[in-house]
Protein backbone atom coordinates (compact mmCIF):
# COMPACT_ATOMS: atom_id res chain seq x y z
CA UNK A 1 0.00 0.00 0.00
CA UNK A 2 1.21 3.47 -0.82
CA UNK A 3 1.78 5.87 2.07
CA UNK A 4 -0.86 8.21 0.59
CA UNK A 5 -3.49 5.44 0.80
CA UNK A 6 -2.44 4.58 4.36
CA UNK A 7 -2.56 8.22 5.43
CA UNK A 8 -5.84 8.85 3.64
CA UNK A 9 -7.35 6.07 5.74
CA UNK A 10 -5.67 7.56 8.80
CA UNK A 11 -7.46 10.88 8.29
CA UNK A 12 -10.76 9.22 7.38
CA UNK A 13 -10.70 6.94 10.43
CA UNK A 14 -9.94 10.02 12.54
CA UNK A 15 -13.14 11.65 11.26
CA UNK A 16 -15.17 8.45 11.62
CA UNK A 17 -13.95 8.02 15.21
CA UNK A 18 -15.43 11.44 15.91
CA UNK A 19 -18.78 10.40 14.39
CA UNK A 20 -18.99 6.91 15.89
CA UNK A 21 -17.45 8.08 19.16
CA UNK A 22 -20.29 10.60 19.39
CA UNK A 23 -22.83 7.78 18.97
CA UNK A 24 -21.09 5.90 21.75
CA UNK A 25 -21.07 8.99 23.94
CA UNK A 26 -24.76 9.59 23.22
CA UNK A 27 -25.48 6.03 24.21
CA UNK A 28 -23.83 6.26 27.59
CA UNK A 29 -25.29 9.70 28.35
CA UNK A 30 -28.50 10.95 26.79
CA UNK A 31 -29.88 7.63 25.55
CA UNK A 32 -29.15 5.59 28.66
CA UNK A 33 -31.82 5.31 31.35
CA UNK A 34 -31.56 7.83 34.16
CA UNK A 35 -30.93 6.78 37.77
CA UNK A 36 -34.45 7.90 38.58
CA UNK A 37 -35.89 5.43 36.13
CA UNK A 38 -33.64 2.54 37.06
CA UNK A 39 -33.17 0.75 40.28
CA UNK A 40 -31.69 -2.64 39.70
CA UNK A 41 -30.89 -4.84 42.61
CA UNK A 42 -28.33 -7.54 42.07
CA UNK A 43 -28.26 -10.15 44.74
CA UNK A 44 -24.97 -11.92 45.08
CA UNK A 45 -24.16 -14.76 47.36
CA UNK A 46 -23.21 -12.58 50.30
CA UNK A 47 -24.20 -9.12 49.30
CA UNK A 48 -26.63 -7.07 47.34
CA UNK A 49 -25.56 -4.20 45.13
CA UNK A 50 -27.74 -1.41 43.94
CA UNK A 51 -26.73 -0.23 40.51
CA UNK A 52 -28.04 3.17 39.80
CA UNK A 53 -26.30 5.44 37.14
CA UNK A 54 -28.05 4.22 33.96
CA UNK A 55 -24.90 3.40 32.00
CA UNK A 56 -24.10 0.43 34.16
CA UNK A 57 -27.64 -0.83 34.38
CA UNK A 58 -27.10 -4.48 33.59
CA UNK A 59 -30.11 -5.28 31.49
CA UNK A 60 -29.67 -2.03 29.59
CA UNK A 61 -26.05 -2.85 28.77
CA UNK A 62 -27.09 -6.33 27.76
CA UNK A 63 -29.87 -5.04 25.55
CA UNK A 64 -27.54 -2.57 23.85
CA UNK A 65 -24.84 -5.16 23.20
CA UNK A 66 -27.26 -7.70 21.79
CA UNK A 67 -28.73 -5.20 19.33
CA UNK A 68 -27.36 -5.71 15.85
CA UNK A 69 -27.30 -1.98 15.13
CA UNK A 70 -25.34 -1.06 18.26
CA UNK A 71 -23.14 -4.12 17.88
CA UNK A 72 -22.23 -2.90 14.37
CA UNK A 73 -21.55 0.59 15.69
CA UNK A 74 -19.15 -0.81 18.29
CA UNK A 75 -17.45 -3.10 15.81
CA UNK A 76 -16.94 -0.23 13.36
CA UNK A 77 -15.70 2.08 16.12
CA UNK A 78 -13.30 -0.64 17.20
CA UNK A 79 -12.03 -1.07 13.63
CA UNK A 80 -11.48 2.66 13.13
CA UNK A 81 -9.82 3.04 16.52
CA UNK A 82 -7.45 0.12 16.05
CA UNK A 83 -6.36 1.36 12.62
CA UNK A 84 -5.96 4.96 13.72
CA UNK A 85 -4.14 4.23 16.96
CA UNK A 86 -1.72 1.61 15.71
CA UNK A 87 -0.94 3.36 12.45
CA UNK A 88 -0.44 6.56 14.46
CA UNK A 89 2.06 4.74 16.66
CA UNK A 90 3.83 3.41 13.59
CA UNK A 91 4.14 6.93 12.16
CA UNK A 92 5.50 8.35 15.41
CA UNK A 93 7.94 5.51 16.02
CA UNK A 94 9.20 5.35 12.44
CA UNK A 95 10.05 9.02 12.76
CA UNK A 96 11.99 8.50 15.97
CA UNK A 97 13.71 5.30 14.82
CA UNK A 98 13.82 5.75 11.05
CA UNK A 99 14.90 3.21 8.49
CA UNK A 100 16.36 -0.25 8.37
CA UNK A 101 15.28 -3.33 10.27
CA UNK A 102 14.04 -1.41 13.30
CA UNK A 103 11.40 0.35 11.22
CA UNK A 104 10.25 -2.91 9.62
CA UNK A 105 10.13 -4.59 13.03
CA UNK A 106 8.04 -1.71 14.41
CA UNK A 107 5.57 -2.07 11.54
CA UNK A 108 5.18 -5.84 12.02
CA UNK A 109 4.96 -5.68 15.82
CA UNK A 110 2.33 -2.96 15.70
CA UNK A 111 0.39 -4.83 13.02
CA UNK A 112 0.28 -7.96 15.17
CA UNK A 113 -0.55 -5.96 18.32
CA UNK A 114 -3.37 -4.19 16.45
CA UNK A 115 -4.69 -7.50 15.18
CA UNK A 116 -4.74 -8.96 18.70
CA UNK A 117 -6.64 -5.93 20.06
CA UNK A 118 -9.05 -6.12 17.13
CA UNK A 119 -9.72 -9.84 17.59
CA UNK A 120 -10.15 -9.43 21.35
CA UNK A 121 -12.54 -6.49 20.89
CA UNK A 122 -14.51 -8.33 18.21
CA UNK A 123 -14.81 -11.30 20.53
CA UNK A 124 -16.46 -9.03 23.12
CA UNK A 125 -18.86 -7.59 20.54
CA UNK A 126 -19.76 -11.06 19.25
CA UNK A 127 -20.35 -12.43 22.76
CA UNK A 128 -22.51 -9.36 23.47
CA UNK A 129 -24.54 -9.96 20.30
CA UNK A 130 -25.20 -13.52 21.40
CA UNK A 131 -26.47 -12.16 24.72
CA UNK A 132 -23.74 -14.02 26.53
CA UNK A 133 -22.44 -11.65 29.22
CA UNK B 1 43.01 50.23 16.57
CA UNK B 2 39.69 48.80 15.45
CA UNK B 3 38.60 52.24 14.26
CA UNK B 4 41.85 52.68 12.33
CA UNK B 5 41.30 49.48 10.38
CA UNK B 6 37.87 50.56 9.24
CA UNK B 7 38.42 54.31 8.93
CA UNK B 8 38.62 54.30 5.14
CA UNK B 9 35.37 52.42 4.79
CA UNK B 10 32.97 54.45 6.89
CA UNK B 11 32.15 55.50 10.36
CA UNK B 12 32.05 52.90 13.10
CA UNK B 13 28.61 53.16 14.65
CA UNK B 14 29.16 50.78 17.54
CA UNK B 15 31.02 47.68 18.60
CA UNK B 16 29.17 44.42 19.06
CA UNK B 17 30.17 41.04 20.43
CA UNK B 18 30.05 38.02 18.14
CA UNK B 19 29.60 34.77 20.05
CA UNK B 20 30.51 32.12 17.53
CA UNK B 21 30.21 28.36 17.87
CA UNK B 22 33.55 26.77 17.14
CA UNK B 23 33.99 23.09 16.43
CA UNK B 24 36.43 21.08 14.43
CA UNK B 25 35.28 17.44 14.51
CA UNK B 26 38.80 16.30 13.63
CA UNK B 27 40.40 18.04 16.61
CA UNK B 28 37.83 19.04 19.21
CA UNK B 29 36.01 16.82 21.65
CA UNK B 30 33.04 19.13 21.92
CA UNK B 31 31.83 22.43 20.47
CA UNK B 32 32.57 25.66 22.34
CA UNK B 33 31.68 29.34 21.97
CA UNK B 34 34.22 32.07 21.41
CA UNK B 35 33.60 35.79 21.63
CA UNK B 36 34.99 38.52 19.38
CA UNK B 37 34.51 42.27 19.48
CA UNK B 38 33.60 43.63 16.07
CA UNK B 39 33.34 47.33 15.10
CA UNK B 40 30.21 47.88 13.02
CA UNK B 41 29.63 50.33 10.20
CA UNK B 42 26.28 51.10 8.64
CA UNK B 43 25.32 48.46 6.10
CA UNK B 44 27.64 45.84 7.56
CA UNK B 45 26.23 42.31 7.42
CA UNK B 46 26.83 39.39 9.74
CA UNK B 47 28.97 37.86 7.00
CA UNK B 48 31.06 41.04 6.94
CA UNK B 49 31.43 40.69 10.71
CA UNK B 50 32.59 37.10 10.36
CA UNK B 51 35.06 38.09 7.65
CA UNK B 52 36.31 40.91 9.87
CA UNK B 53 37.00 38.36 12.61
CA UNK B 54 38.72 36.09 10.11
CA UNK B 55 40.92 38.85 8.72
CA UNK B 56 41.77 40.71 11.90
CA UNK B 57 41.23 38.54 14.94
CA UNK B 58 41.18 34.81 14.30
CA UNK B 59 41.93 33.47 10.85
CA UNK B 60 41.12 29.89 11.87
CA UNK B 61 37.39 30.66 11.92
CA UNK B 62 35.64 28.86 9.02
CA UNK B 63 32.50 29.93 7.20
CA UNK B 64 31.16 29.26 3.72
CA UNK B 65 30.18 32.07 1.38
CA UNK B 66 30.45 33.11 -2.23
CA UNK B 67 28.23 35.75 -3.85
CA UNK B 68 27.70 37.98 -0.78
CA UNK B 69 24.38 39.12 -2.25
CA UNK B 70 21.82 36.47 -1.29
CA UNK B 71 22.01 34.52 -4.52
CA UNK B 72 24.32 31.55 -4.13
CA UNK B 73 22.79 30.23 -0.90
CA UNK B 74 26.16 29.40 0.66
CA UNK B 75 26.11 31.46 3.83
CA UNK B 76 23.13 30.01 5.72
CA UNK B 77 23.59 29.93 9.50
CA UNK B 78 21.65 30.42 12.69
CA UNK B 79 21.94 34.03 13.78
CA UNK B 80 20.48 34.97 17.14
CA UNK B 81 18.45 31.77 17.14
CA UNK B 82 16.97 32.08 13.67
CA UNK B 83 18.01 30.60 10.33
CA UNK B 84 19.24 33.40 8.06
CA UNK B 85 21.63 34.15 5.23
CA UNK B 86 24.61 35.88 6.86
CA UNK B 87 25.17 38.10 3.82
CA UNK B 88 21.59 39.38 3.92
CA UNK B 89 21.44 40.05 7.64
CA UNK B 90 22.41 43.57 8.62
CA UNK B 91 24.06 43.69 12.05
CA UNK B 92 22.40 46.98 13.00
CA UNK B 93 18.97 45.69 12.00
CA UNK B 94 19.31 42.89 14.52
CA UNK B 95 19.28 45.63 17.17
CA UNK B 96 21.43 43.64 19.59
CA UNK B 97 24.91 44.09 21.04
CA UNK B 98 25.43 40.35 21.18
CA UNK B 99 25.29 38.39 17.93
CA UNK B 100 25.18 34.65 18.48
CA UNK B 101 26.17 32.64 15.45
CA UNK B 102 25.67 28.88 15.10
CA UNK B 103 25.99 26.58 12.11
CA UNK B 104 22.70 25.37 10.60
CA UNK B 105 20.95 22.59 12.48
CA UNK B 106 20.03 19.10 11.19
CA UNK B 107 23.36 18.84 9.33
CA UNK B 108 26.74 17.45 10.34
CA UNK B 109 29.34 20.16 10.86
CA UNK B 110 32.41 20.20 8.62
CA UNK B 111 34.03 22.92 10.71
CA UNK B 112 32.76 25.90 12.74
CA UNK B 113 30.01 27.51 10.64
CA UNK B 114 30.36 25.20 7.64
CA UNK B 115 27.63 22.54 7.50
CA UNK B 116 27.83 19.37 5.45
CA UNK B 117 25.00 19.84 2.95
CA UNK B 118 25.25 16.35 1.41
CA UNK B 119 21.86 15.38 2.86
CA UNK B 120 20.18 18.42 1.29
CA UNK B 121 21.69 17.74 -2.13
CA UNK B 122 20.99 13.99 -1.93
CA UNK B 123 17.32 14.60 -1.14
CA UNK B 124 17.11 17.21 -3.87
CA UNK B 125 18.61 14.77 -6.36
CA UNK B 126 16.22 12.01 -5.25
CA UNK B 127 13.13 13.94 -6.34
CA UNK B 128 14.59 14.21 -9.87
CA UNK B 129 14.64 17.99 -10.15
CA UNK B 130 14.41 18.20 -13.92
CA UNK B 131 11.78 17.89 -16.64
CA UNK B 132 11.16 14.24 -17.43
CA UNK B 133 9.83 13.39 -20.90
CA UNK B 134 9.14 10.25 -22.89
CA UNK B 135 11.04 11.20 -26.01
CA UNK B 136 14.82 10.98 -25.90
CA UNK B 137 15.57 14.16 -27.82
CA UNK B 138 13.28 17.19 -27.79
CA UNK B 139 12.10 17.97 -31.27
CA UNK B 140 11.06 21.55 -30.55
CA UNK B 141 10.25 23.87 -27.70
CA UNK B 142 7.90 22.65 -24.97
CA UNK B 143 5.14 25.22 -24.93
CA UNK B 144 3.93 26.89 -21.75
CA UNK B 145 1.57 29.77 -21.11
CA UNK B 146 2.33 32.40 -18.43
CA UNK B 147 -0.62 31.00 -16.45
CA UNK B 148 0.85 27.50 -16.51
CA UNK B 149 4.18 28.84 -15.29
CA UNK B 150 2.45 30.69 -12.50
CA UNK B 151 1.41 27.37 -10.91
CA UNK B 152 4.96 26.67 -9.77
CA UNK B 153 6.80 29.96 -10.35
CA UNK B 154 7.41 30.71 -6.67
CA UNK B 155 9.20 27.41 -6.13
CA UNK B 156 11.75 28.12 -8.85
CA UNK B 157 13.22 30.83 -6.60
CA UNK B 158 14.83 28.25 -4.31
CA UNK B 159 18.59 28.81 -4.04
CA UNK B 160 19.26 25.57 -2.14
CA UNK B 161 20.56 27.35 0.91
CA UNK B 162 19.17 24.60 3.15
CA UNK B 163 17.81 26.97 5.82
CA UNK B 164 14.35 25.38 5.64
CA UNK B 165 15.74 21.92 6.37
CA UNK B 166 17.68 23.35 9.29
CA UNK B 167 14.50 24.85 10.78
CA UNK B 168 12.31 21.80 10.14
CA UNK B 169 11.32 19.89 13.32
CA UNK B 170 10.57 16.68 11.41
CA UNK B 171 14.05 16.71 9.88
CA UNK B 172 15.40 17.05 13.41
CA UNK B 173 13.87 13.75 14.49
CA UNK B 174 13.63 11.80 11.23
CA UNK B 175 17.03 11.44 9.62
CA UNK B 176 15.45 10.03 6.43
CA UNK B 177 12.77 12.69 5.96
CA UNK B 178 13.03 14.28 2.52
CA UNK B 179 12.72 17.75 3.96
CA UNK B 180 10.90 20.88 2.80
CA UNK B 181 13.37 21.85 0.10
CA UNK B 182 13.21 18.54 -1.78
CA UNK B 183 9.45 18.23 -1.38
CA UNK B 184 8.91 21.75 -2.70
CA UNK B 185 11.08 20.92 -5.70
CA UNK B 186 9.17 17.68 -6.22
CA UNK B 187 5.99 19.73 -6.47
CA UNK B 188 7.68 22.33 -8.66
CA UNK B 189 8.35 19.71 -11.35
CA UNK B 190 5.10 17.78 -11.01
CA UNK B 191 3.16 21.03 -11.40
CA UNK B 192 5.11 21.92 -14.54
CA UNK B 193 2.94 21.22 -17.58
CA UNK B 194 6.02 20.14 -19.57
CA UNK B 195 6.80 17.33 -17.16
CA UNK B 196 5.81 13.65 -17.34
CA UNK B 197 7.71 12.36 -14.30
CA UNK B 198 4.97 12.01 -11.67
CA UNK B 199 5.13 8.20 -11.57
CA UNK B 200 8.92 8.21 -11.41
CA UNK B 201 8.94 10.56 -8.43
CA UNK B 202 6.13 8.79 -6.60
CA UNK B 203 8.35 6.21 -4.87
CA UNK B 204 10.29 8.95 -3.17
CA UNK B 205 7.63 11.61 -2.56
CA UNK B 206 4.93 9.16 -1.44
CA UNK B 207 7.27 7.07 0.71
CA UNK B 208 7.35 6.47 4.46
CA UNK B 209 9.67 9.44 4.88
CA UNK B 210 8.14 11.63 2.21
CA UNK B 211 5.37 14.18 1.99
CA UNK B 212 3.16 12.66 4.72
CA UNK B 213 5.67 13.19 7.52
CA UNK B 214 5.28 16.99 7.55
CA UNK B 215 3.74 18.23 10.82
CA UNK B 216 2.51 21.59 9.49
CA UNK B 217 4.90 23.55 11.73
CA UNK B 218 5.56 26.00 8.88
CA UNK B 219 9.08 26.79 10.17
CA UNK B 220 10.46 26.22 6.65
CA UNK B 221 8.37 28.98 5.09
CA UNK B 222 9.07 31.25 8.04
CA UNK B 223 12.84 31.20 7.49
CA UNK B 224 13.11 30.99 3.70
CA UNK B 225 15.12 34.02 2.58
CA UNK B 226 13.71 33.94 -0.96
CA UNK B 227 10.03 33.97 -0.08
CA UNK B 228 9.53 30.39 -1.24
CA UNK B 229 6.74 28.71 0.72
CA UNK B 230 7.79 25.05 1.02
CA UNK B 231 4.96 24.37 3.49
CA UNK B 232 2.47 25.38 0.80
CA UNK B 233 4.19 23.13 -1.75
CA UNK B 234 3.90 20.23 0.69
CA UNK B 235 0.16 20.80 1.12
CA UNK B 236 -0.32 21.07 -2.65
CA UNK B 237 1.67 17.90 -3.11
CA UNK B 238 -0.55 16.14 -0.58
CA UNK B 239 -3.55 17.31 -2.53
CA UNK B 240 -2.14 15.70 -5.66
CA UNK B 241 -1.30 12.49 -3.77
CA UNK B 242 -4.76 12.28 -2.19
CA UNK B 243 -6.43 12.76 -5.56
CA UNK B 244 -4.18 10.02 -6.84
CA UNK B 245 -5.64 7.59 -4.27
CA UNK B 246 -8.94 7.65 -6.19
CA UNK B 247 -8.14 8.62 -9.74
CA UNK B 248 -4.69 8.01 -11.11
CA UNK B 249 -3.06 11.38 -11.51
CA UNK B 250 -2.19 11.69 -15.14
CA UNK B 251 0.17 14.26 -16.56
CA UNK B 252 -0.56 15.16 -20.15
CA UNK B 253 2.73 16.83 -20.96
CA UNK B 254 2.64 19.85 -23.18
CA UNK B 255 2.82 19.73 -26.93
CA UNK B 256 6.04 20.66 -28.59
CA UNK B 257 6.14 23.74 -30.77
CA UNK B 258 7.50 23.91 -34.32
CA UNK B 259 11.02 22.63 -34.84
CA UNK B 260 13.55 25.40 -34.45
CA UNK B 261 17.02 26.10 -35.70
CA UNK B 262 19.50 27.72 -33.34
CA UNK B 263 21.13 31.03 -34.31
CA UNK B 264 24.21 29.22 -35.61
CA UNK B 265 21.98 27.11 -37.82
CA UNK B 266 22.64 23.91 -35.90
CA UNK B 267 19.40 22.45 -34.59
S1 LIG C 1 13.10 26.66 -0.03
FE1 LIG C 1 13.98 28.61 0.73
S2 LIG C 1 15.01 28.06 2.62
FE2 LIG C 1 14.64 26.15 1.54
S3 LIG C 1 16.53 25.77 0.38
FE3 LIG C 1 15.13 26.88 -0.98
S4 LIG C 1 15.65 29.04 -0.72
FE4 LIG C 1 16.57 27.97 1.02
S1 LIG D 1 27.14 34.47 0.16
FE1 LIG D 1 25.78 33.91 -1.43
S2 LIG D 1 23.88 33.88 -0.43
FE2 LIG D 1 25.20 34.66 1.11
Coordinates of C-alpha atoms in Angstrom, one line a residue, chain A residues 9-56:
Chain A
X9 CA -7.4 6.1 5.7
X10 CA -5.7 7.6 8.8
X11 CA -7.5 10.9 8.3
X12 CA -10.8 9.2 7.4
X13 CA -10.7 6.9 10.4
X14 CA -9.9 10.0 12.5
X15 CA -13.1 11.6 11.3
X16 CA -15.2 8.4 11.6
X17 CA -14.0 8.0 15.2
X18 CA -15.4 11.4 15.9
X19 CA -18.8 10.4 14.4
X20 CA -19.0 6.9 15.9
X21 CA -17.4 8.1 19.2
X22 CA -20.3 10.6 19.4
X23 CA -22.8 7.8 19.0
X24 CA -21.1 5.9 21.7
X25 CA -21.1 9.0 23.9
X26 CA -24.8 9.6 23.2
X27 CA -25.5 6.0 24.2
X28 CA -23.8 6.3 27.6
X29 CA -25.3 9.7 28.4
X30 CA -28.5 11.0 26.8
X31 CA -29.9 7.6 25.6
X32 CA -29.2 5.6 28.7
X33 CA -31.8 5.3 31.4
X34 CA -31.6 7.8 34.2
X35 CA -30.9 6.8 37.8
X36 CA -34.4 7.9 38.6
X37 CA -35.9 5.4 36.1
X38 CA -33.6 2.5 37.1
X39 CA -33.2 0.8 40.3
X40 CA -31.7 -2.6 39.7
X41 CA -30.9 -4.8 42.6
X42 CA -28.3 -7.5 42.1
X43 CA -28.3 -10.1 44.7
X44 CA -25.0 -11.9 45.1
X45 CA -24.2 -14.8 47.4
X46 CA -23.2 -12.6 50.3
X47 CA -24.2 -9.1 49.3
X48 CA -26.6 -7.1 47.3
X49 CA -25.6 -4.2 45.1
X50 CA -27.7 -1.4 43.9
X51 CA -26.7 -0.2 40.5
X52 CA -28.0 3.2 39.8
X53 CA -26.3 5.4 37.1
X54 CA -28.0 4.2 34.0
X55 CA -24.9 3.4 32.0
X56 CA -24.1 0.4 34.2

